[in-house]
Coordinates of C-alpha atoms in Angstrom, one line a residue:
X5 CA 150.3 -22.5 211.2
X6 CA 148.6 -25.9 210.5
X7 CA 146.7 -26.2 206.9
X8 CA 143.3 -25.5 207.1
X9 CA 141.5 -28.8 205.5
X10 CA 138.4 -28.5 204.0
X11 CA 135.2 -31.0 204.1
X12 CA 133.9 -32.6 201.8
X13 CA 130.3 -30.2 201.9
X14 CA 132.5 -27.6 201.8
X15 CA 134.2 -28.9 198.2
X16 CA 130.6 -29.5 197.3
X17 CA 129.7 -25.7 197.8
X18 CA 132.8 -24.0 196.2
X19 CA 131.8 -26.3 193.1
X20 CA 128.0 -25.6 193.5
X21 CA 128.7 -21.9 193.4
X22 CA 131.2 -21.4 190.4
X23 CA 129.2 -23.4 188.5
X24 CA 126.1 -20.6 189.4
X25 CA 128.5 -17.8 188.9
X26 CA 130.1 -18.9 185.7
X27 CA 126.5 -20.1 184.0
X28 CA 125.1 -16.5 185.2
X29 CA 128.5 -15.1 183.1
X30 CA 128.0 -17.2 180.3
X31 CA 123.7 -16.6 180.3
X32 CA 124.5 -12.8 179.9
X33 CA 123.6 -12.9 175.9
X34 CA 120.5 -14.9 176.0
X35 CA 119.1 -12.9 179.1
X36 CA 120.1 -9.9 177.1
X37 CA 118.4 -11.2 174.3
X38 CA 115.3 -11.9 176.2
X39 CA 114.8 -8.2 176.8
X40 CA 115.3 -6.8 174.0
X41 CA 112.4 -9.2 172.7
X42 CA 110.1 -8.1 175.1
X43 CA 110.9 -4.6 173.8
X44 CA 109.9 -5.7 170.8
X45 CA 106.6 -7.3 171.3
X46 CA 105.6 -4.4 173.4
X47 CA 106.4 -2.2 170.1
X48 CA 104.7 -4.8 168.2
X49 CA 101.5 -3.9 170.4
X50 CA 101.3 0.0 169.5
X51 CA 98.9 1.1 167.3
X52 CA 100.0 2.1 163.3
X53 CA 100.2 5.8 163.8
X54 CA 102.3 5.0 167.2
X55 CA 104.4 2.7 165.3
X56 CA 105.0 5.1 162.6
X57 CA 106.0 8.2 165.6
X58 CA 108.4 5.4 166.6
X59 CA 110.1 3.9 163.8
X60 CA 113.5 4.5 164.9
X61 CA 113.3 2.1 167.7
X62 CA 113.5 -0.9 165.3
X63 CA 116.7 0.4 164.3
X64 CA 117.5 0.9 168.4
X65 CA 117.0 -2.2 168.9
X66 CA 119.6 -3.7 166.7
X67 CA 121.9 -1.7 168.0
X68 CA 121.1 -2.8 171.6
X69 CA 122.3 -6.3 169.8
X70 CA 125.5 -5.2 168.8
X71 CA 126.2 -4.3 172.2
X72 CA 124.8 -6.9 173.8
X73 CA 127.3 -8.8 171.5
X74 CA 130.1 -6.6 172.3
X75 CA 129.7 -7.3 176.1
X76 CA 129.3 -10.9 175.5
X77 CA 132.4 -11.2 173.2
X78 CA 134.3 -9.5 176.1
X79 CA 133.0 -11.9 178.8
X80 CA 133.2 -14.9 176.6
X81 CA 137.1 -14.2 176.6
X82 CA 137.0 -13.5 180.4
X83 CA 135.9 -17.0 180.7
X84 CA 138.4 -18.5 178.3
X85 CA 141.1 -17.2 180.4
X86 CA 139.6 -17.9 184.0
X87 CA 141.5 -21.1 186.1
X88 CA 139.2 -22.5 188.8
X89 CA 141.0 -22.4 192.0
X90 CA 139.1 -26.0 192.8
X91 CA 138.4 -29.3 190.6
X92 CA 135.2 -28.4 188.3
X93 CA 134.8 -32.2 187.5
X94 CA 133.9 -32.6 191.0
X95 CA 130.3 -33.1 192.8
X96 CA 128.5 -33.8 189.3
X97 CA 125.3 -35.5 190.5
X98 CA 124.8 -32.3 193.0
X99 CA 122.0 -30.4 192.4
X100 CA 123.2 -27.0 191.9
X101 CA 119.7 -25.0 192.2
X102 CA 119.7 -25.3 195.7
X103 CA 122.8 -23.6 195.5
X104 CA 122.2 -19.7 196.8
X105 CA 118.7 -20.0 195.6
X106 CA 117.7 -17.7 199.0
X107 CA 120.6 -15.5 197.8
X108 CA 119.7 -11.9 198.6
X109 CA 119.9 -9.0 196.0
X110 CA 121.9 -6.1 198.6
X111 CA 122.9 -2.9 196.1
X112 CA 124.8 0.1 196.8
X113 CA 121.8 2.3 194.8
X114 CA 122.6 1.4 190.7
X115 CA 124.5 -1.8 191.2
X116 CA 125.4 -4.1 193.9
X117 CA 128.6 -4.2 195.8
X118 CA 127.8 -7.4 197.4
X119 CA 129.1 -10.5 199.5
X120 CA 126.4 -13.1 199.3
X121 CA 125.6 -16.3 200.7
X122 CA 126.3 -18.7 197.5
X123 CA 128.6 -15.9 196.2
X124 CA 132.1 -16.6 198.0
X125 CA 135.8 -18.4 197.9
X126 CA 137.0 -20.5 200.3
X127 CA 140.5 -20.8 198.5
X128 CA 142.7 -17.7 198.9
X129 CA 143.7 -17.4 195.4
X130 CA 146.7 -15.0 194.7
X131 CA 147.3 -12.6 191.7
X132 CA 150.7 -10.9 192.3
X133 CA 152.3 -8.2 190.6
X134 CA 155.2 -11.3 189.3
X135 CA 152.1 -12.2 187.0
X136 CA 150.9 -8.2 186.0
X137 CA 154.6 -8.9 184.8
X138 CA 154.4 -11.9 183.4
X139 CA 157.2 -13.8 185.5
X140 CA 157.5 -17.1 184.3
X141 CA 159.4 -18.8 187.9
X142 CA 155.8 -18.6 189.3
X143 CA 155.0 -22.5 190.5
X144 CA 152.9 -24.3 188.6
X145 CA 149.9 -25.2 190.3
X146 CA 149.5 -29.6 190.2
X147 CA 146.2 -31.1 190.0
X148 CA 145.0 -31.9 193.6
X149 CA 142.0 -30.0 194.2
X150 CA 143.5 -28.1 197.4
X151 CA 147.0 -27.4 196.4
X152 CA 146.3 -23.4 195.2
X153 CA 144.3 -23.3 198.9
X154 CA 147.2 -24.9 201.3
X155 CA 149.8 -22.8 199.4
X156 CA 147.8 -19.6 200.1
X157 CA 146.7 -20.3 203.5
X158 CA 150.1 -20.3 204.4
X159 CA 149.2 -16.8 206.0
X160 CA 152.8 -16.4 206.7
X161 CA 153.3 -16.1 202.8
X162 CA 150.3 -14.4 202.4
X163 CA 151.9 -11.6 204.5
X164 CA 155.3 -11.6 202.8
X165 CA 153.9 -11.7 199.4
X166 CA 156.3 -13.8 198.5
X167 CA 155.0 -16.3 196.5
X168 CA 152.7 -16.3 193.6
X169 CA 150.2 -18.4 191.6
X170 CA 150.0 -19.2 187.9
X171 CA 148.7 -16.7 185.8
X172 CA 145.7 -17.5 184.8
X173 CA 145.9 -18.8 181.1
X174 CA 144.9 -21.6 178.9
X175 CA 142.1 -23.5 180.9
X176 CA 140.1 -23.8 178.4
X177 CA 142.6 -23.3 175.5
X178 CA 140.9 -20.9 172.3
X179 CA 138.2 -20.7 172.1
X180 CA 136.7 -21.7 168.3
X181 CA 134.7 -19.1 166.5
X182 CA 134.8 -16.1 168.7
X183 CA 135.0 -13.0 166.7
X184 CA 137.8 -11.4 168.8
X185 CA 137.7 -8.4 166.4
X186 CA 133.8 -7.7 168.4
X187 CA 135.7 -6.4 171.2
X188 CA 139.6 -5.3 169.2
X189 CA 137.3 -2.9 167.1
X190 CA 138.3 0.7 168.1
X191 CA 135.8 2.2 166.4
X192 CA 133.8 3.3 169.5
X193 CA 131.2 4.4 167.0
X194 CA 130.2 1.1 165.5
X195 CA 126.7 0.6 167.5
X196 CA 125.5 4.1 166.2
X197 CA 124.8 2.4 162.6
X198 CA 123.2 -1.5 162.1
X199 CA 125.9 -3.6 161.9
X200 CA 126.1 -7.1 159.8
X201 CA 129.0 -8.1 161.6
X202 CA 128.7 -12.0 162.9
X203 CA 129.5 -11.0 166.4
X204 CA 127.3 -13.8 168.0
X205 CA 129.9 -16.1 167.0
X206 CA 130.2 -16.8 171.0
X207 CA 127.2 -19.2 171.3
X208 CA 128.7 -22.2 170.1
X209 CA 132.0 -21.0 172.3
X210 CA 129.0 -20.3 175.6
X211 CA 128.2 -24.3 175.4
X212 CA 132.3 -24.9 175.1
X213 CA 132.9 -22.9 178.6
X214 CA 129.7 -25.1 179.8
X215 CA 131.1 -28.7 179.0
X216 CA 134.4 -27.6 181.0
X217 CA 133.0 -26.1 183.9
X218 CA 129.4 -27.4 184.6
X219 CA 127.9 -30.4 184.9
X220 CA 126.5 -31.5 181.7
X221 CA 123.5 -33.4 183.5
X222 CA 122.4 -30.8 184.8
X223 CA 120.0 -28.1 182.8
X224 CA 121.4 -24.3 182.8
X225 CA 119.0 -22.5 185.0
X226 CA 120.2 -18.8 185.4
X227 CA 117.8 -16.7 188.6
X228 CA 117.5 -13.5 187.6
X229 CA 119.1 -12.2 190.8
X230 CA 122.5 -13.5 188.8
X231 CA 122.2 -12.1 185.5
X232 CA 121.7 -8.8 187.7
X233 CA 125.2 -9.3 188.9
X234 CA 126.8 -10.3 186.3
X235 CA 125.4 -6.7 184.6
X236 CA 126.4 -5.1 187.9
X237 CA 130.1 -5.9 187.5
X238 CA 130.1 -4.9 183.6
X239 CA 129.4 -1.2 185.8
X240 CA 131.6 -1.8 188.0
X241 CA 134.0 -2.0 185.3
X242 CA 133.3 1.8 184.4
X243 CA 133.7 3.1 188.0
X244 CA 137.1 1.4 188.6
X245 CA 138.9 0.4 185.2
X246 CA 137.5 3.6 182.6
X247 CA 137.9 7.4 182.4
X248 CA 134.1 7.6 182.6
X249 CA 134.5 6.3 186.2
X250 CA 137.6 8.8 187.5
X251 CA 134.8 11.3 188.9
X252 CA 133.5 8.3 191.0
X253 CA 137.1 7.4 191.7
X254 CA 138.2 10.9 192.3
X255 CA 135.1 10.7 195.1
X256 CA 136.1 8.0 196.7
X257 CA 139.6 6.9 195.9
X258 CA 141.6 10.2 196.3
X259 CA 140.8 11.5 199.7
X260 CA 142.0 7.9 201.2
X261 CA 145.4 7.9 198.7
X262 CA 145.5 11.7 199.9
X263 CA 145.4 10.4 203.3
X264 CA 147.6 7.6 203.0
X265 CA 150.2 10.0 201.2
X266 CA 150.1 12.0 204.3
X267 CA 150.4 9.9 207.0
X268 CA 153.2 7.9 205.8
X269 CA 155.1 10.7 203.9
X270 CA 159.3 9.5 204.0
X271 CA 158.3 6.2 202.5
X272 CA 161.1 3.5 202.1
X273 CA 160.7 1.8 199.0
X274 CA 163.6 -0.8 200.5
X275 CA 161.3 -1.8 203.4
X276 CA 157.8 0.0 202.2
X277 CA 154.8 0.0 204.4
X278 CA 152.2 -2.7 204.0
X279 CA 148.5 -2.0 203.6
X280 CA 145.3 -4.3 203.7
X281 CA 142.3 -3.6 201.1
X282 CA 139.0 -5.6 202.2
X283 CA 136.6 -5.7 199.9
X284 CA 138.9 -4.4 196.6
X285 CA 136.6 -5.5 194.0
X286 CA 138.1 -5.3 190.5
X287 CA 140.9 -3.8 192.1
X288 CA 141.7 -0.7 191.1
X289 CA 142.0 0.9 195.0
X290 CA 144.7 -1.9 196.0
X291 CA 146.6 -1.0 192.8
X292 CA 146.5 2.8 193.6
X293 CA 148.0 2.3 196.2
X294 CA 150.6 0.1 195.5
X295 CA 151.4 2.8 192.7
X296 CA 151.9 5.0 196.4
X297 CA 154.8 3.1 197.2
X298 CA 152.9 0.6 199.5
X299 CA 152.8 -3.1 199.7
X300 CA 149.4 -3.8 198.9
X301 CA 147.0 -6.4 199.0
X302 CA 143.6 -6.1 198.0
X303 CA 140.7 -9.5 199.7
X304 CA 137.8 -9.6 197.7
X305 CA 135.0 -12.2 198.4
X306 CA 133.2 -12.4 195.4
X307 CA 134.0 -14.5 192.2
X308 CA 132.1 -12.5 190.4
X309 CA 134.7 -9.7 191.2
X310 CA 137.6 -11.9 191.0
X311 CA 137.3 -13.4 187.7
X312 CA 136.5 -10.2 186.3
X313 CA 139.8 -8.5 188.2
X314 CA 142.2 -11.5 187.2
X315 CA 141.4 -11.0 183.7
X316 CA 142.3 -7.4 183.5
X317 CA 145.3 -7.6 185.6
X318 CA 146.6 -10.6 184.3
X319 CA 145.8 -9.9 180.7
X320 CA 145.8 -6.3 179.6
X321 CA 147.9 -5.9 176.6
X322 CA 147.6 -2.1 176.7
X323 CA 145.3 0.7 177.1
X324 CA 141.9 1.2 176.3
X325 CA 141.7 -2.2 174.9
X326 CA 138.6 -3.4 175.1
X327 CA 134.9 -1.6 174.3
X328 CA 131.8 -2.6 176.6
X329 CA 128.6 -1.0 176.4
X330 CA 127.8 -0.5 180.4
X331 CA 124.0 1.3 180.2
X332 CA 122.2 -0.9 178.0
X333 CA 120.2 -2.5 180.5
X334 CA 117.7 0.3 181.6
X335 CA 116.0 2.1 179.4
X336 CA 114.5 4.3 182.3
X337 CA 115.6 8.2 183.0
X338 CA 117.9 8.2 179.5
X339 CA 118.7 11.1 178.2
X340 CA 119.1 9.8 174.3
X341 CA 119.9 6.7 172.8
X342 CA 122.8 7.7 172.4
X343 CA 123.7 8.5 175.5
X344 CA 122.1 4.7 177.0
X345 CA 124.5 2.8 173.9
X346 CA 127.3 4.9 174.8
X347 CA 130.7 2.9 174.3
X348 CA 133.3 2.8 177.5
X349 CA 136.8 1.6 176.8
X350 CA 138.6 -0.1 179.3
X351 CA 141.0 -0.4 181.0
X352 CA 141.9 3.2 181.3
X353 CA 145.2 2.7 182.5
X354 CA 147.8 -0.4 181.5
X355 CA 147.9 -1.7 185.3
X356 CA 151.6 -3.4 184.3
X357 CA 152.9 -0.5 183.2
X358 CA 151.8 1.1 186.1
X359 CA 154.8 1.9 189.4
X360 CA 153.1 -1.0 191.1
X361 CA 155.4 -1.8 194.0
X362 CA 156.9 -5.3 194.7
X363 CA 154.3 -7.1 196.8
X364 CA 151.3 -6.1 195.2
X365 CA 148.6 -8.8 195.0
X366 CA 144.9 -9.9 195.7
X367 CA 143.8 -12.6 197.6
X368 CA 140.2 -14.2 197.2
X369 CA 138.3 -15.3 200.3
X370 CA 136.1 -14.3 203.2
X371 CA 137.9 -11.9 205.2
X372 CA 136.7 -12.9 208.1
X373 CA 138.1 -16.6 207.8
X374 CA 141.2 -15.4 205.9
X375 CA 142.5 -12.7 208.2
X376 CA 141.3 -13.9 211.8
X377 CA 144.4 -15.8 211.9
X378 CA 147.2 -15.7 214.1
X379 CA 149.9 -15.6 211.5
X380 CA 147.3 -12.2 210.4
X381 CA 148.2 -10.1 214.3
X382 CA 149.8 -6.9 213.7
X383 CA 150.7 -7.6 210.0
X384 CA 149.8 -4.6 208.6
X385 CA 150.8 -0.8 208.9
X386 CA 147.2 0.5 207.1
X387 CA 144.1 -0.9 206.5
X388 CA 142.0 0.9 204.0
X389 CA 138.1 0.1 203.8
X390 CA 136.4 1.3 201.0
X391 CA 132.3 0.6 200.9
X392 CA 133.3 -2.3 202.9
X393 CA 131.9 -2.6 206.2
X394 CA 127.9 -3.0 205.8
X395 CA 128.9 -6.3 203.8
X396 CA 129.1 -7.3 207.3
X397 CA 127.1 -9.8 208.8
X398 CA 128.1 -8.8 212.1
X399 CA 130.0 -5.5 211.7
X400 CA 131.6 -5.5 215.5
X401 CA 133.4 -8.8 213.8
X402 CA 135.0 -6.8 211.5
X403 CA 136.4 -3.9 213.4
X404 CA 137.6 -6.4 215.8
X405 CA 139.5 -8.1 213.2
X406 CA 141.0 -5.2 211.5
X407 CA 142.5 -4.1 215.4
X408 CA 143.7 -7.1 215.1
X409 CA 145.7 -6.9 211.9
X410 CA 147.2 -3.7 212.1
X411 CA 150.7 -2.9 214.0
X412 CA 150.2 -1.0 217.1
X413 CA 149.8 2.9 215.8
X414 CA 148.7 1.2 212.3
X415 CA 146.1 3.6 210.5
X416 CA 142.2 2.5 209.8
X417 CA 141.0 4.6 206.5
X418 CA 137.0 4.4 205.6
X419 CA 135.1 5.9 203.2
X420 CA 131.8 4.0 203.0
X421 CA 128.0 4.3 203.6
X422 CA 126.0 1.9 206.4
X423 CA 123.9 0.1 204.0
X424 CA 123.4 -3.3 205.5
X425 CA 123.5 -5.9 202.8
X426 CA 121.7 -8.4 204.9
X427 CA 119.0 -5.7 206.3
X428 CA 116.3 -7.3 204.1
X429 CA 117.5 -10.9 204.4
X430 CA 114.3 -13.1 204.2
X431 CA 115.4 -16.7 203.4
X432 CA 115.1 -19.6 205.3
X433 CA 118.6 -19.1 206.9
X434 CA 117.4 -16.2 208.9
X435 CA 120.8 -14.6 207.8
X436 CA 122.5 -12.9 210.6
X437 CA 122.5 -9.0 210.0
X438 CA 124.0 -6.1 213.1
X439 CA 122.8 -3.2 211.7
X440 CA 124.4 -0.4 213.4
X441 CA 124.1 3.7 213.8
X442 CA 127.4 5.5 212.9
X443 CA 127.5 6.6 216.2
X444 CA 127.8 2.8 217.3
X445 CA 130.2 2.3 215.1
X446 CA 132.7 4.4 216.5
X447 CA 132.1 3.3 219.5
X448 CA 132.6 -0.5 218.9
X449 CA 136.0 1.1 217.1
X450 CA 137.0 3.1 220.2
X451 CA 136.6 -0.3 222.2
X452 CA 139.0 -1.8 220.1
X453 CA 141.5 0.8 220.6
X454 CA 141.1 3.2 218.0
X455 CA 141.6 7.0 217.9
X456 CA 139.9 9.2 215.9
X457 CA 142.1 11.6 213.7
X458 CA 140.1 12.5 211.1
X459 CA 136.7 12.7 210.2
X460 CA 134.2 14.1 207.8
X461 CA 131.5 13.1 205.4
X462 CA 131.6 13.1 201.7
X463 CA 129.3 12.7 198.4
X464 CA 129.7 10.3 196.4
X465 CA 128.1 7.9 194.0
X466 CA 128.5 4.4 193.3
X467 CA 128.7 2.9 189.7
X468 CA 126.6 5.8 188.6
X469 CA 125.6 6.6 185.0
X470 CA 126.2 10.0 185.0
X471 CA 124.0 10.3 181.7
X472 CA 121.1 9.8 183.1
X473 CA 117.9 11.7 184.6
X474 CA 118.5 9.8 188.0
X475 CA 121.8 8.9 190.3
X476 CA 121.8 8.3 193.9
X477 CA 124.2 9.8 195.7
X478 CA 125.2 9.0 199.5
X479 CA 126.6 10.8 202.3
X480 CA 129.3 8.7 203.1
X481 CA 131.4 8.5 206.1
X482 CA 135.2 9.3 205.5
X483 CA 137.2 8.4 208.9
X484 CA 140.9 7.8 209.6
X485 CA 141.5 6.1 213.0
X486 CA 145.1 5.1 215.0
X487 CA 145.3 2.0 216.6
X488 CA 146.6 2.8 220.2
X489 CA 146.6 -0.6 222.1
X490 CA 147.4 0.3 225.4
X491 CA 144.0 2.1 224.8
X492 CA 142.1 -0.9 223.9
X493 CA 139.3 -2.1 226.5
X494 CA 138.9 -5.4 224.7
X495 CA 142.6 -6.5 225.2
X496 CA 141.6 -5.5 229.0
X497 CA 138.2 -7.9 229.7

């Protein structure tokens, strides 16, 4: 397969867009901050005898710091750690806020699950399970801006899972003056008294990460659509990397490892069966189910997932090692204060010390462009879809594509609702958005040669404070499908 070159706009838009994704990571204190101001000028506004009712929420507040510190200490490191897959000194005198400024805010109910325009990877960047191990006869990655992409859009390697990438490690070397003990503390119960602790350390660290990875011209600008996301993932933490999120994961996760335990039951761990993850997220899925016995590979198309699933892959030391505070944000439909500044320790699980077959990795890009390759045809025994297929911006694409991939008799697993990100797309792009029934669906999938086997509907949630007055829940559509190709009317047009 030849290597896929890029152009030079589309250097300029990779740059563009970590540079929005890492400011929005490195705003998250000072848009933090911002609110919990505003929650105190609107105290400041009550009347004596209101003020006097509410006197405890002065001391709320100040605990909402704390953990607003805690979260920020955490990310801070994230950042530390993270190794852009393309040169960061690039483009300099490009204006990044025309970068994704039409970007559209698509949620799965209490946080978004999203692929966005401005939001994306070109480069397939690998994380193998070599580096959950810590191999150290991984190649080094060299300093031409492409070389991580060419070596991953080998697709051949891609499928073997051969190779691997540097772990990612000392971009940005230590960081001065964080406070790592903000987020080493295990005393889960430090936010429920005021605490003096210089955990804001960070801020002088925040202009650090800056200097390395944005343009220093160029004045940090963060839309509010991105500090969203940026909270979003800190929940998406809880539903896939704490034991606060096994009821969610038990929901979702188990009836498809169920499933795939079932259908491939006398599994070989000398020649184990392969299986495809679109849309992993922080990962957690893929690694189930390379735990299974599976070769897995998990394709996620958001950085703001990525950098968030490297870091816990690649650098969990143990369990339960590090405290975030994931419910700060809303002070709507709470139960208590207590229950809103709850801690969550993460990850619940040490994913190295996990039975993660040989093979296991993730790969960062736009499925579409990553797996519509020839090198990609009948490459995989399972394809597992997980709240995956409304990312679509034209879902008939993506069933056609995973038909495609998988082997003839390979198995489709979803478990998913049909909320169209791009339904409510009103930028000037006129984003392209096939909003289909479920019934349509199946129908696109029986063109492409699928069979259904099993199918049924299930409740679920989707990051989901389960603390609260409020959670959506969805109905969500739970299908395993056979590939049959001799079945398949596209193959026959």
């Amino acid at each position: 397969m030849g290597e896929r070159r890029y152009t030079e706009q589309e250097e300029a838009l990779e740059v563009k867009s970590l540079r929005r994704i890492i400011a929005a990571y490195a705003n998250y204190h000072d848009a933090a901050e911002r609110d919990v101001k505003r929650y105190e000028r609107s105290f400041e506004m009550l009347p004596p005898s209101h003020k006097a009712l509410l006197f405890h929420l002065g001391l709320k507040y100040q605990r909402l710091r704390w953990c607003i510190s805690m979260n920020a200490s955490f990310i801070m490191n994230m950042l530390e750690a993270f190794e852009p897959p393309v040169d960061m000194s690039q483009y300099v005198d490009v204006d990044d806020h025309d970068c994704g400024e039409d970007m559209h805010g698509h949620c799965h109910a209490d946080c978004a699950h999203s692929i966005e325009k401005g939001d994306f990877s070109r480069n397939s960047i690998s994380i193998s399970n070599s580096e959950l191990h810590e191999s150290d006869d991984c190649p080094r990655k060299d300093d031409k801006t492409h070389e991580l992409s060419r070596e991953t859009d080998n697709m051949n390697e891609v499928v073997d899972m051969e190779g691997c990438t540097q772990p990612v490690g000392d971009k940005l070397g230590a960081l001065q003056g964080v406070d790592k003990s903000c987020n080493g503390d295990k005393d889960v119960n430090a936010s429920d008294s005021h605490q003096d602790t210089n955990c804001t350390a960070y801020s002088a660290d925040e202009n650090v990460i800056l200097q390395e990875f944005m343009a220093p011209s160029l004045p940090l600008n963060v839309p509010p659509i991105d500090v969203d996301k940026v909270r979003c993932i800190i929940r998406n933490i809880v539903r896939d990397w704490a034991q606060e999120g096994q009821k969610e994961r038990d929901e979702c996760y188990k009836p498809i490892l169920d499933e795939l335990n079932r259908l491939f039951p006398n599994r070989s761990k000398q020649r184990p069966p392969s299986c495809l993850v679109p849309g992993a997220g922080l990962g957690r899925l893929a690694l189930e189910i390379s735990c299974l016995g599976f070769v897995s590979q998990g394709n996620e198309f958001s950085y703001y997932m990525m950098i968030c699933s490297s870091y816990i892959l690649n650098h969990t030391q143990e369990a339960n090692e590090w405290t975030i505070y994931p419910w700060i944000h809303s002070n709507c439909n709470s139960l208590s204060d207590n229950d809103q500044l709850r801690p969550v320790l993460f990850p619940d699980i040490h994913p190295s010390s996990s039975e993660i077959t040989e093979g296991f990795s993730m790969c960062a890009g736009d499925f579409v462009e990553v797996y519509n390759e020839e090198s990609q045809e009948t490459a995989w025994d399972a394809v597992v879809t997980c709240f995956f297929l409304d990312t679509a911006h034209n879902i008939v694409e993506y069933i056609e594509i995973i038909s495609k991939v998988l082997k003839d008799g390979g198995v489709w697993i979803n478990l998913g609702p049909l909320l169209y990100h791009f339904a409510d797309s009103y930028g000037p792009d006129d984003d392209m958005s096939i909003e289909l029934s479920l019934e349509d669906v199946k129908r696109v999938a029986y063109h492409y040669g699928f069979v259904m086997e099993v199918e049924k509907m299930v409740d679920t949630t989707y990051t989901a404070n389960m603390k609260t007055m409020m959670q959506n829940r969805y109905r969500a559509a739970f299908w395993t499908m056979r590939k049959n190709a001799s079945r398949s009317k596209a193959q026959k047009q």
